[in-house]
mmCIF file of C-alpha atoms and ligand atoms in Angstrom:
data_model
loop_
_atom_site.group_PDB
_atom_site.id
_atom_site.type_symbol
_atom_site.label_atom_id
_atom_site.label_comp_id
_atom_site.label_asym_id
_atom_site.label_seq_id
_atom_site.Cartn_x
_atom_site.Cartn_y
_atom_site.Cartn_z
ATOM 1 C CA UNK A 1 -1.047 -10.007 20.696
ATOM 2 C CA UNK A 2 -3.292 -12.065 18.688
ATOM 3 C CA UNK A 3 -3.652 -10.822 14.652
ATOM 4 C CA UNK A 4 -5.142 -11.461 11.848
ATOM 5 C CA UNK A 5 -3.416 -11.027 8.352
ATOM 6 C CA UNK A 6 -5.173 -10.702 5.300
ATOM 7 C CA UNK A 7 -3.324 -10.730 1.849
ATOM 8 C CA UNK A 8 -0.500 -12.262 3.360
ATOM 9 C CA UNK A 9 1.111 -12.918 -0.130
ATOM 10 C CA UNK A 10 1.205 -9.267 -1.044
ATOM 11 C CA UNK A 11 4.373 -7.152 -0.657
ATOM 12 C CA UNK A 12 3.413 -5.439 2.095
ATOM 13 C CA UNK A 13 1.753 -8.762 3.544
ATOM 14 C CA UNK A 14 5.119 -10.602 3.560
ATOM 15 C CA UNK A 15 6.828 -7.428 5.522
ATOM 16 C CA UNK A 16 4.058 -7.232 7.999
ATOM 17 C CA UNK A 17 3.997 -11.201 8.440
ATOM 18 C CA UNK A 18 7.541 -11.253 9.014
ATOM 19 C CA UNK A 19 7.383 -8.264 11.608
ATOM 20 C CA UNK A 20 4.364 -9.672 13.217
ATOM 21 C CA UNK A 21 6.240 -12.908 14.139
ATOM 22 C CA UNK A 22 9.308 -10.744 15.224
ATOM 23 C CA UNK A 23 7.424 -9.084 17.636
ATOM 24 C CA UNK A 24 5.912 -12.008 18.974
ATOM 25 C CA UNK A 25 2.304 -11.445 17.878
ATOM 26 C CA UNK A 26 0.147 -14.946 17.625
ATOM 27 C CA UNK A 27 -0.363 -14.474 13.712
ATOM 28 C CA UNK A 28 -3.053 -15.979 11.435
ATOM 29 C CA UNK A 29 -1.533 -14.730 8.193
ATOM 30 C CA UNK A 30 -3.669 -15.630 5.186
ATOM 31 C CA UNK A 31 -2.626 -15.495 1.537
ATOM 32 C CA UNK A 32 -5.477 -15.195 -0.778
ATOM 33 C CA UNK A 33 -5.041 -19.015 -1.866
ATOM 34 C CA UNK A 34 -5.958 -19.264 1.640
ATOM 35 C CA UNK A 35 -8.606 -17.368 2.064
ATOM 36 C CA UNK A 36 -10.378 -14.921 -0.752
ATOM 37 C CA UNK A 37 -11.751 -11.813 1.534
ATOM 38 C CA UNK A 38 -14.535 -11.552 -0.881
ATOM 39 C CA UNK A 39 -16.183 -14.747 0.640
ATOM 40 C CA UNK A 40 -17.852 -12.887 3.541
ATOM 41 C CA UNK A 41 -18.973 -15.756 5.555
ATOM 42 C CA UNK A 42 -15.493 -17.471 5.416
ATOM 43 C CA UNK A 43 -13.864 -14.152 6.475
ATOM 44 C CA UNK A 44 -16.427 -13.408 9.296
ATOM 45 C CA UNK A 45 -15.934 -16.994 10.139
ATOM 46 C CA UNK A 46 -11.961 -16.696 10.443
ATOM 47 C CA UNK A 47 -12.518 -13.365 12.295
ATOM 48 C CA UNK A 48 -15.109 -15.055 14.940
ATOM 49 C CA UNK A 49 -12.849 -18.313 15.341
ATOM 50 C CA UNK A 50 -9.219 -16.584 16.082
ATOM 51 C CA UNK A 51 -10.653 -14.232 18.592
ATOM 52 C CA UNK A 52 -7.585 -11.450 17.420
ATOM 53 C CA UNK A 53 -6.802 -8.479 19.123
ATOM 54 C CA UNK A 54 -6.613 -6.917 15.706
ATOM 55 C CA UNK A 55 -6.980 -7.742 12.231
ATOM 56 C CA UNK A 56 -4.633 -6.181 9.401
ATOM 57 C CA UNK A 57 -5.982 -5.861 5.987
ATOM 58 C CA UNK A 58 -3.161 -5.657 3.439
ATOM 59 C CA UNK A 59 -5.212 -7.292 0.893
ATOM 60 C CA UNK A 60 -6.582 -5.110 -2.329
ATOM 61 C CA UNK A 61 -7.284 -5.027 -6.057
ATOM 62 C CA UNK A 62 -4.615 -2.606 -7.066
ATOM 63 C CA UNK A 63 -4.746 -2.933 -10.884
ATOM 64 C CA UNK A 64 -5.618 0.964 -11.229
ATOM 65 C CA UNK A 65 -6.312 0.916 -14.959
ATOM 66 C CA UNK A 66 -7.959 -2.552 -15.189
ATOM 67 C CA UNK A 67 -10.156 -0.980 -12.254
ATOM 68 C CA UNK A 68 -11.531 1.226 -15.154
ATOM 69 C CA UNK A 69 -13.508 -1.834 -17.182
ATOM 70 C CA UNK A 70 -13.796 -4.188 -14.003
ATOM 71 C CA UNK A 71 -15.513 -1.949 -11.251
ATOM 72 C CA UNK A 72 -17.341 -4.731 -9.753
ATOM 73 C CA UNK A 73 -14.163 -6.409 -8.658
ATOM 74 C CA UNK A 74 -12.487 -3.154 -7.660
ATOM 75 C CA UNK A 75 -15.698 -2.329 -5.526
ATOM 76 C CA UNK A 76 -16.023 -6.252 -4.068
ATOM 77 C CA UNK A 77 -12.751 -6.158 -3.073
ATOM 78 C CA UNK A 78 -11.770 -2.627 -1.883
ATOM 79 C CA UNK A 79 -14.807 -1.932 -0.399
ATOM 80 C CA UNK A 80 -17.591 -4.449 0.504
ATOM 81 C CA UNK A 81 -15.182 -6.861 1.465
ATOM 82 C CA UNK A 82 -13.595 -4.481 4.105
ATOM 83 C CA UNK A 83 -17.732 -3.386 4.887
ATOM 84 C CA UNK A 84 -17.863 -7.113 5.870
ATOM 85 C CA UNK A 85 -14.472 -7.313 7.888
ATOM 86 C CA UNK A 86 -15.480 -3.904 9.693
ATOM 87 C CA UNK A 87 -18.642 -5.346 10.763
ATOM 88 C CA UNK A 88 -17.225 -8.717 12.304
ATOM 89 C CA UNK A 89 -14.097 -6.881 13.601
ATOM 90 C CA UNK A 90 -16.692 -4.864 15.661
ATOM 91 C CA UNK A 91 -18.595 -7.986 16.822
ATOM 92 C CA UNK A 92 -15.380 -9.577 17.988
ATOM 93 C CA UNK A 93 -13.921 -6.062 19.344
ATOM 94 C CA UNK A 94 -10.890 -6.568 17.385
ATOM 95 C CA UNK A 95 -8.903 -3.548 15.864
ATOM 96 C CA UNK A 96 -9.177 -3.046 12.277
ATOM 97 C CA UNK A 97 -6.151 -1.830 10.186
ATOM 98 C CA UNK A 98 -6.618 -0.813 6.525
ATOM 99 C CA UNK A 99 -4.680 0.833 3.949
ATOM 100 C CA UNK A 100 -6.197 3.416 1.457
ATOM 101 C CA UNK A 101 -4.697 5.263 -0.835
ATOM 102 C CA UNK A 102 -3.261 8.860 -2.190
ATOM 103 C CA UNK A 103 -5.430 8.058 -5.481
ATOM 104 C CA UNK A 104 -8.551 9.033 -3.276
ATOM 105 C CA UNK A 105 -7.163 12.806 -3.927
ATOM 106 C CA UNK A 106 -7.505 14.987 -7.532
ATOM 107 C CA UNK A 107 -4.141 15.958 -7.063
ATOM 108 C CA UNK A 108 -4.805 19.542 -7.604
ATOM 109 C CA UNK A 109 -4.273 21.076 -4.050
ATOM 110 C CA UNK A 110 -0.448 21.995 -4.535
ATOM 111 C CA UNK A 111 0.786 21.091 -1.745
ATOM 112 C CA UNK A 112 0.608 17.871 0.376
ATOM 113 C CA UNK A 113 -2.774 16.359 1.448
ATOM 114 C CA UNK A 114 -3.706 16.111 5.073
ATOM 115 C CA UNK A 115 -6.252 13.825 6.573
ATOM 116 C CA UNK A 116 -8.752 16.875 6.759
ATOM 117 C CA UNK A 117 -8.709 17.773 3.071
ATOM 118 C CA UNK A 118 -11.880 16.309 1.061
ATOM 119 C CA UNK A 119 -11.085 13.679 -1.231
ATOM 120 C CA UNK A 120 -12.110 13.810 -4.918
ATOM 121 C CA UNK A 121 -10.878 10.555 -6.208
ATOM 122 C CA UNK A 122 -11.173 10.547 -10.346
ATOM 123 C CA UNK A 123 -10.577 6.775 -11.047
ATOM 124 C CA UNK A 124 -12.618 3.522 -10.294
ATOM 125 C CA UNK A 125 -9.545 2.534 -8.132
ATOM 126 C CA UNK A 126 -9.846 5.629 -6.131
ATOM 127 C CA UNK A 127 -13.492 5.577 -5.771
ATOM 128 C CA UNK A 128 -13.098 2.113 -4.309
ATOM 129 C CA UNK A 129 -10.749 2.899 -1.815
ATOM 130 C CA UNK A 130 -12.246 6.042 -0.909
ATOM 131 C CA UNK A 131 -15.666 3.373 -0.099
ATOM 132 C CA UNK A 132 -13.510 0.406 1.847
ATOM 133 C CA UNK A 133 -11.994 3.369 4.070
ATOM 134 C CA UNK A 134 -15.466 4.812 4.915
ATOM 135 C CA UNK A 135 -16.678 1.415 5.237
ATOM 136 C CA UNK A 136 -13.923 0.836 8.095
ATOM 137 C CA UNK A 137 -14.619 4.408 9.783
ATOM 138 C CA UNK A 138 -18.054 3.607 9.816
ATOM 139 C CA UNK A 139 -18.572 0.353 11.458
ATOM 140 C CA UNK A 140 -15.343 -0.507 13.332
ATOM 141 C CA UNK A 141 -15.296 2.262 15.797
ATOM 142 C CA UNK A 142 -11.796 0.714 16.638
ATOM 143 C CA UNK A 143 -9.966 1.367 13.244
ATOM 144 C CA UNK A 144 -6.773 2.491 11.835
ATOM 145 C CA UNK A 145 -7.264 3.659 8.102
ATOM 146 C CA UNK A 146 -3.580 4.321 6.969
ATOM 147 C CA UNK A 147 -3.134 6.107 3.400
ATOM 148 C CA UNK A 148 -0.048 5.446 1.629
ATOM 149 C CA UNK A 149 1.295 5.796 -1.676
ATOM 150 C CA UNK A 150 3.730 3.831 -3.934
ATOM 151 C CA UNK A 151 4.579 1.354 -1.935
ATOM 152 C CA UNK A 152 7.921 -0.518 -2.714
ATOM 153 C CA UNK A 153 8.816 -3.496 -0.536
ATOM 154 C CA UNK A 154 11.688 -6.026 -0.949
ATOM 155 C CA UNK A 155 9.035 -8.778 -1.529
ATOM 156 C CA UNK A 156 7.514 -7.003 -4.379
ATOM 157 C CA UNK A 157 10.629 -8.485 -6.183
ATOM 158 C CA UNK A 158 8.610 -11.474 -6.412
ATOM 159 C CA UNK A 159 5.067 -11.053 -5.725
ATOM 160 C CA UNK A 160 2.502 -10.934 -8.456
ATOM 161 C CA UNK A 161 2.101 -7.125 -8.959
ATOM 162 C CA UNK A 162 5.895 -6.002 -8.094
ATOM 163 C CA UNK A 163 6.172 -2.519 -7.752
ATOM 164 C CA UNK A 164 8.157 0.456 -9.520
ATOM 165 C CA UNK A 165 11.473 -0.190 -8.261
ATOM 166 C CA UNK A 166 11.366 -3.856 -9.927
ATOM 167 C CA UNK A 167 9.689 -2.319 -12.820
ATOM 168 C CA UNK A 168 12.861 -0.068 -13.204
ATOM 169 C CA UNK A 169 15.541 -2.543 -12.253
ATOM 170 C CA UNK A 170 14.111 -4.719 -14.649
ATOM 171 C CA UNK A 171 14.338 -2.619 -17.624
ATOM 172 C CA UNK A 172 17.774 -1.604 -16.705
ATOM 173 C CA UNK A 173 18.793 -5.106 -16.625
ATOM 174 C CA UNK A 174 17.297 -5.564 -20.006
ATOM 175 C CA UNK A 175 18.975 -2.334 -21.303
ATOM 176 C CA UNK A 176 15.550 -1.070 -22.351
ATOM 177 C CA UNK A 177 15.071 2.719 -22.296
ATOM 178 C CA UNK A 178 12.529 4.246 -19.724
ATOM 179 C CA UNK A 179 10.253 6.864 -20.359
ATOM 180 C CA UNK A 180 8.858 8.189 -17.340
ATOM 181 C CA UNK A 181 6.669 11.003 -16.019
ATOM 182 C CA UNK A 182 8.562 13.788 -14.815
ATOM 183 C CA UNK A 183 5.233 15.849 -13.818
ATOM 184 C CA UNK A 184 3.504 13.594 -11.688
ATOM 185 C CA UNK A 185 4.436 13.441 -8.125
ATOM 186 C CA UNK A 186 3.951 11.355 -5.082
ATOM 187 C CA UNK A 187 5.285 10.301 -1.555
ATOM 188 C CA UNK A 188 6.538 6.867 -2.088
ATOM 189 C CA UNK A 189 6.467 4.627 0.493
ATOM 190 C CA UNK A 190 9.050 2.077 1.973
ATOM 191 C CA UNK A 191 6.998 -1.469 3.050
ATOM 192 C CA UNK A 192 9.266 -2.435 5.930
ATOM 193 C CA UNK A 193 8.915 1.363 7.379
ATOM 194 C CA UNK A 194 5.351 1.141 6.639
ATOM 195 C CA UNK A 195 4.996 -2.291 8.220
ATOM 196 C CA UNK A 196 6.717 -1.149 11.659
ATOM 197 C CA UNK A 197 4.857 1.904 12.121
ATOM 198 C CA UNK A 198 1.585 -0.305 11.491
ATOM 199 C CA UNK A 199 2.537 -2.288 14.255
ATOM 200 C CA UNK A 200 3.641 0.734 16.325
ATOM 201 C CA UNK A 201 0.347 2.419 15.979
ATOM 202 C CA UNK A 202 -1.085 -0.752 17.267
ATOM 203 C CA UNK A 203 1.208 -1.864 19.940
ATOM 204 C CA UNK A 204 1.564 1.788 21.302
ATOM 205 C CA UNK A 205 -2.390 2.041 21.359
ATOM 206 C CA UNK A 206 -1.909 5.408 19.639
ATOM 207 C CA UNK A 207 -5.501 7.000 19.006
ATOM 208 C CA UNK A 208 -7.953 5.391 16.629
ATOM 209 C CA UNK A 209 -8.494 7.231 13.381
ATOM 210 C CA UNK A 210 -7.091 8.272 9.615
ATOM 211 C CA UNK A 211 -3.489 8.464 9.435
ATOM 212 C CA UNK A 212 -1.526 9.537 6.219
ATOM 213 C CA UNK A 213 1.666 7.337 6.463
ATOM 214 C CA UNK A 214 3.339 7.712 2.750
ATOM 215 C CA UNK A 215 7.360 8.063 2.361
ATOM 216 C CA UNK A 216 6.933 12.096 3.434
ATOM 217 C CA UNK A 217 9.214 13.274 0.490
ATOM 218 C CA UNK A 218 7.184 14.280 -2.696
ATOM 219 C CA UNK A 219 9.273 13.439 -5.855
ATOM 220 C CA UNK A 220 8.164 12.644 -9.515
ATOM 221 C CA UNK A 221 7.972 9.281 -10.715
ATOM 222 C CA UNK A 222 11.039 10.054 -13.128
ATOM 223 C CA UNK A 223 13.191 11.388 -10.106
ATOM 224 C CA UNK A 224 12.395 8.297 -8.285
ATOM 225 C CA UNK A 225 13.538 6.126 -11.441
ATOM 226 C CA UNK A 226 16.604 8.447 -11.229
ATOM 227 C CA UNK A 227 17.372 7.736 -7.830
ATOM 228 C CA UNK A 228 16.885 3.829 -7.935
ATOM 229 C CA UNK A 229 19.319 3.702 -11.044
ATOM 230 C CA UNK A 230 22.011 5.845 -9.169
ATOM 231 C CA UNK A 231 21.858 4.182 -5.864
ATOM 232 C CA UNK A 232 21.915 0.550 -8.094
ATOM 233 C CA UNK A 233 24.916 1.738 -9.830
ATOM 234 C CA UNK A 234 23.176 0.363 -13.282
ATOM 235 C CA UNK A 235 23.067 2.415 -16.337
ATOM 236 C CA UNK A 236 19.764 3.174 -17.959
ATOM 237 C CA UNK A 237 18.387 5.174 -20.875
ATOM 238 C CA UNK A 238 16.234 7.232 -19.081
ATOM 239 C CA UNK A 239 13.601 10.012 -20.794
ATOM 240 C CA UNK A 240 11.526 12.369 -18.594
ATOM 241 C CA UNK A 241 7.997 12.658 -20.331
ATOM 242 C CA UNK A 242 5.033 14.744 -19.399
ATOM 243 C CA UNK A 243 1.772 12.966 -18.333
ATOM 244 C CA UNK A 244 0.251 13.802 -21.631
ATOM 245 C CA UNK A 245 2.202 11.466 -23.066
ATOM 246 C CA UNK A 246 1.460 8.642 -20.714
ATOM 247 C CA UNK A 247 -1.290 6.788 -22.141
ATOM 248 C CA UNK A 248 -3.192 4.954 -19.469
ATOM 249 C CA UNK A 249 -6.607 3.861 -18.966
ATOM 250 C CA UNK A 250 -7.250 5.736 -15.332
ATOM 251 C CA UNK A 251 -6.774 9.376 -14.508
ATOM 252 C CA UNK A 252 -3.886 9.318 -12.201
ATOM 253 C CA UNK A 253 -3.436 12.454 -9.188
ATOM 254 C CA UNK A 254 -0.835 15.152 -10.754
ATOM 255 C CA UNK A 255 0.392 15.623 -6.902
ATOM 256 C CA UNK A 256 -1.149 13.514 -4.152
ATOM 257 C CA UNK A 257 2.047 14.077 -2.013
ATOM 258 C CA UNK A 258 0.719 12.960 1.345
ATOM 259 C CA UNK A 259 1.882 14.948 4.601
ATOM 260 C CA UNK A 260 2.524 12.641 7.721
ATOM 261 C CA UNK A 261 2.134 15.375 10.050
ATOM 262 C CA UNK A 262 -0.693 13.950 12.163
ATOM 263 C CA UNK A 263 1.068 10.303 12.499
ATOM 264 C CA UNK A 264 4.334 12.233 13.633
ATOM 265 C CA UNK A 265 2.248 14.408 15.917
ATOM 266 C CA UNK A 266 0.829 11.449 17.435
ATOM 267 C CA UNK A 267 4.612 9.832 18.397
ATOM 268 C CA UNK A 268 5.168 7.800 15.527
ATOM 269 C CA UNK A 269 8.561 8.126 14.043
ATOM 270 C CA UNK A 270 9.697 10.025 10.801
ATOM 271 C CA UNK A 271 9.881 7.633 7.492
ATOM 272 C CA UNK A 272 13.474 7.125 6.364
ATOM 273 C CA UNK A 273 14.495 9.689 3.828
ATOM 274 C CA UNK A 274 13.822 8.239 -0.128
ATOM 275 C CA UNK A 275 17.594 7.723 -0.481
ATOM 276 C CA UNK A 276 17.936 5.685 2.689
ATOM 277 C CA UNK A 277 14.497 3.515 1.727
ATOM 278 C CA UNK A 278 15.710 2.798 -1.694
ATOM 279 C CA UNK A 279 19.376 1.991 -0.246
ATOM 280 C CA UNK A 280 17.846 -0.353 2.233
ATOM 281 C CA UNK A 281 15.614 -1.885 -0.331
ATOM 282 C CA UNK A 282 18.307 -2.831 -2.703
ATOM 283 C CA UNK A 283 20.354 -4.433 -0.168
ATOM 284 C CA UNK A 284 17.397 -6.150 1.006
ATOM 285 C CA UNK A 285 15.549 -7.775 -2.144
ATOM 286 C CA UNK A 286 18.898 -9.867 -2.513
ATOM 287 C CA UNK A 287 17.742 -11.936 0.220
ATOM 288 C CA UNK A 288 13.850 -12.358 -0.765
ATOM 289 C CA UNK A 289 12.782 -15.455 -1.928
ATOM 290 C CA UNK A 290 9.451 -16.394 -3.959
ATOM 291 C CA UNK A 291 6.337 -15.829 -2.241
ATOM 292 C CA UNK A 292 3.900 -18.208 -2.020
ATOM 293 C CA UNK A 293 0.323 -17.142 -3.137
HETATM 294 N N1 NAP B 301 1.234 -0.938 -4.256
HETATM 295 C C1 NAP B 301 0.792 0.534 -4.185
HETATM 296 O O1 NAP B 301 1.935 1.185 -4.681
HETATM 297 C C2 NAP B 301 0.022 1.027 -3.107
HETATM 298 C C3 NAP B 301 -0.355 2.498 -3.668
HETATM 299 C C4 NAP B 301 -1.068 3.149 -2.803
HETATM 300 C C5 NAP B 301 -1.857 2.093 -1.361
HETATM 301 N N2 NAP B 301 -1.693 0.838 -1.460
HETATM 302 C C6 NAP B 301 -2.350 -0.138 -0.823
HETATM 303 O O2 NAP B 301 -1.556 -0.808 0.291
HETATM 304 C C7 NAP B 301 -1.961 -2.013 0.479
HETATM 305 C C8 NAP B 301 -0.939 -3.231 0.085
HETATM 306 O O3 NAP B 301 -0.528 -3.296 -1.019
HETATM 307 P P1 NAP B 301 0.245 -4.068 -1.445
HETATM 308 O O4 NAP B 301 1.257 -2.901 -2.420
HETATM 309 O O5 NAP B 301 0.960 -4.823 -0.588
HETATM 310 O O6 NAP B 301 -0.136 -4.487 -2.944
HETATM 311 P P2 NAP B 301 -0.005 -6.090 -3.442
HETATM 312 O O7 NAP B 301 1.448 -6.654 -3.449
HETATM 313 O O8 NAP B 301 -0.533 -5.920 -5.031
HETATM 314 O O9 NAP B 301 -0.807 -7.351 -2.602
HETATM 315 C C9 NAP B 301 -2.180 -6.983 -2.798
HETATM 316 C C10 NAP B 301 -2.407 -8.507 -2.674
HETATM 317 O O10 NAP B 301 -3.855 -8.738 -1.959
HETATM 318 C C11 NAP B 301 -4.214 -9.773 -2.709
HETATM 319 N N3 NAP B 301 -5.612 -10.331 -2.969
HETATM 320 C C12 NAP B 301 -6.030 -9.364 -4.107
HETATM 321 N N4 NAP B 301 -7.543 -10.016 -4.305
HETATM 322 C C13 NAP B 301 -7.688 -10.683 -2.902
HETATM 323 C C14 NAP B 301 -8.879 -11.230 -2.660
HETATM 324 N N5 NAP B 301 -10.145 -10.961 -3.220
HETATM 325 N N6 NAP B 301 -9.002 -11.982 -1.273
HETATM 326 C C15 NAP B 301 -7.508 -11.873 -0.804
HETATM 327 N N7 NAP B 301 -6.383 -11.393 -1.017
HETATM 328 C C16 NAP B 301 -6.407 -10.592 -2.221
HETATM 329 C C17 NAP B 301 -3.214 -10.064 -3.850
HETATM 330 O O11 NAP B 301 -3.224 -11.238 -4.397
HETATM 331 P P3 NAP B 301 -2.274 -11.990 -5.792
HETATM 332 O O12 NAP B 301 -1.550 -11.121 -5.895
HETATM 333 O O13 NAP B 301 -2.725 -13.209 -5.901
HETATM 334 O O14 NAP B 301 -3.743 -11.018 -6.709
HETATM 335 C C18 NAP B 301 -2.088 -9.721 -3.229
HETATM 336 O O15 NAP B 301 -1.306 -10.730 -2.693
HETATM 337 C C19 NAP B 301 -3.238 -2.367 -0.342
HETATM 338 O O16 NAP B 301 -4.431 -1.593 0.482
HETATM 339 C C20 NAP B 301 -3.191 -0.981 -1.527
HETATM 340 O O17 NAP B 301 -4.105 -0.842 -1.977
HETATM 341 C C21 NAP B 301 -0.499 -0.017 -2.170
#
């Protein structure tokens, strides 16, 4: 299979590139320094020239708070670049895989969100990601739009943005105290498991469409931190706080847990339990080397 991967220097991108190679894809993996996806002619040219069966877009503007004051960049990267990619994929007859987020939801439903629930993003980031997924669906019939949440993959040890697990481990190593929200819930998603299931969808020709492919296990950020600390055998001064004490520019959903029922019904394996994912994370991160950008 001929595959192009955009955003190959991000935490998910590194895991995807590794796995594509292992599974024998003929892979063109492009980091940001090799291709800026907002360069529309260059992106179209790469897609037309490589003649891929599949384009995976792991590039994104993920600075949730910064997006509130830089809506233009968020929209350019998360929405308009995806629109351009979708047109180019449709023209080339390629499948487009694109990742979206639980932040497209308000978080007020009270139970895990399914693909038929109406999005109601409450932040610029959420709006930009919703626009991106809508463009992918509108312009490339052969698409997988995968909503994920709180991604933590071992390459995040060295990537620019890192991830929540690295934040917790760093604070522990510094002996710093941690105040983490206990009334905000998500379904944290283990990067390597997400990468494997992404390739399963493509390779097994699962019907195209929108799927939730997150961790499957709703947890508060405080409990997530507590599990990381316990499984890493480190000691930390952890304090639960409520979200009114967490000052941030962007509004975050209170509980945007995603249900994986649809993707599982399509034949994709269940995600690992959160404990198993964290344990694997802690083992794998030791082998990670710095990522080129
Ligand atoms: N991380 C999460 O918690 C989370 C939650 C929900 C959804 N998601 C989605 O999951 C997908 C994978 O995210 P991730 O966790 O791997 O994020 P990540 O580690 O931040 O990786 C994103 C990559 O995109 C690159 N990028 C940013 N702007 C670009 C541009 N204009 N052109 C090319 N590359 C660009 C970044 O490069 P630089 O680092 O050099 O900027 C980075 O390498 C994204 O679609 C994201 O929105 C992630």
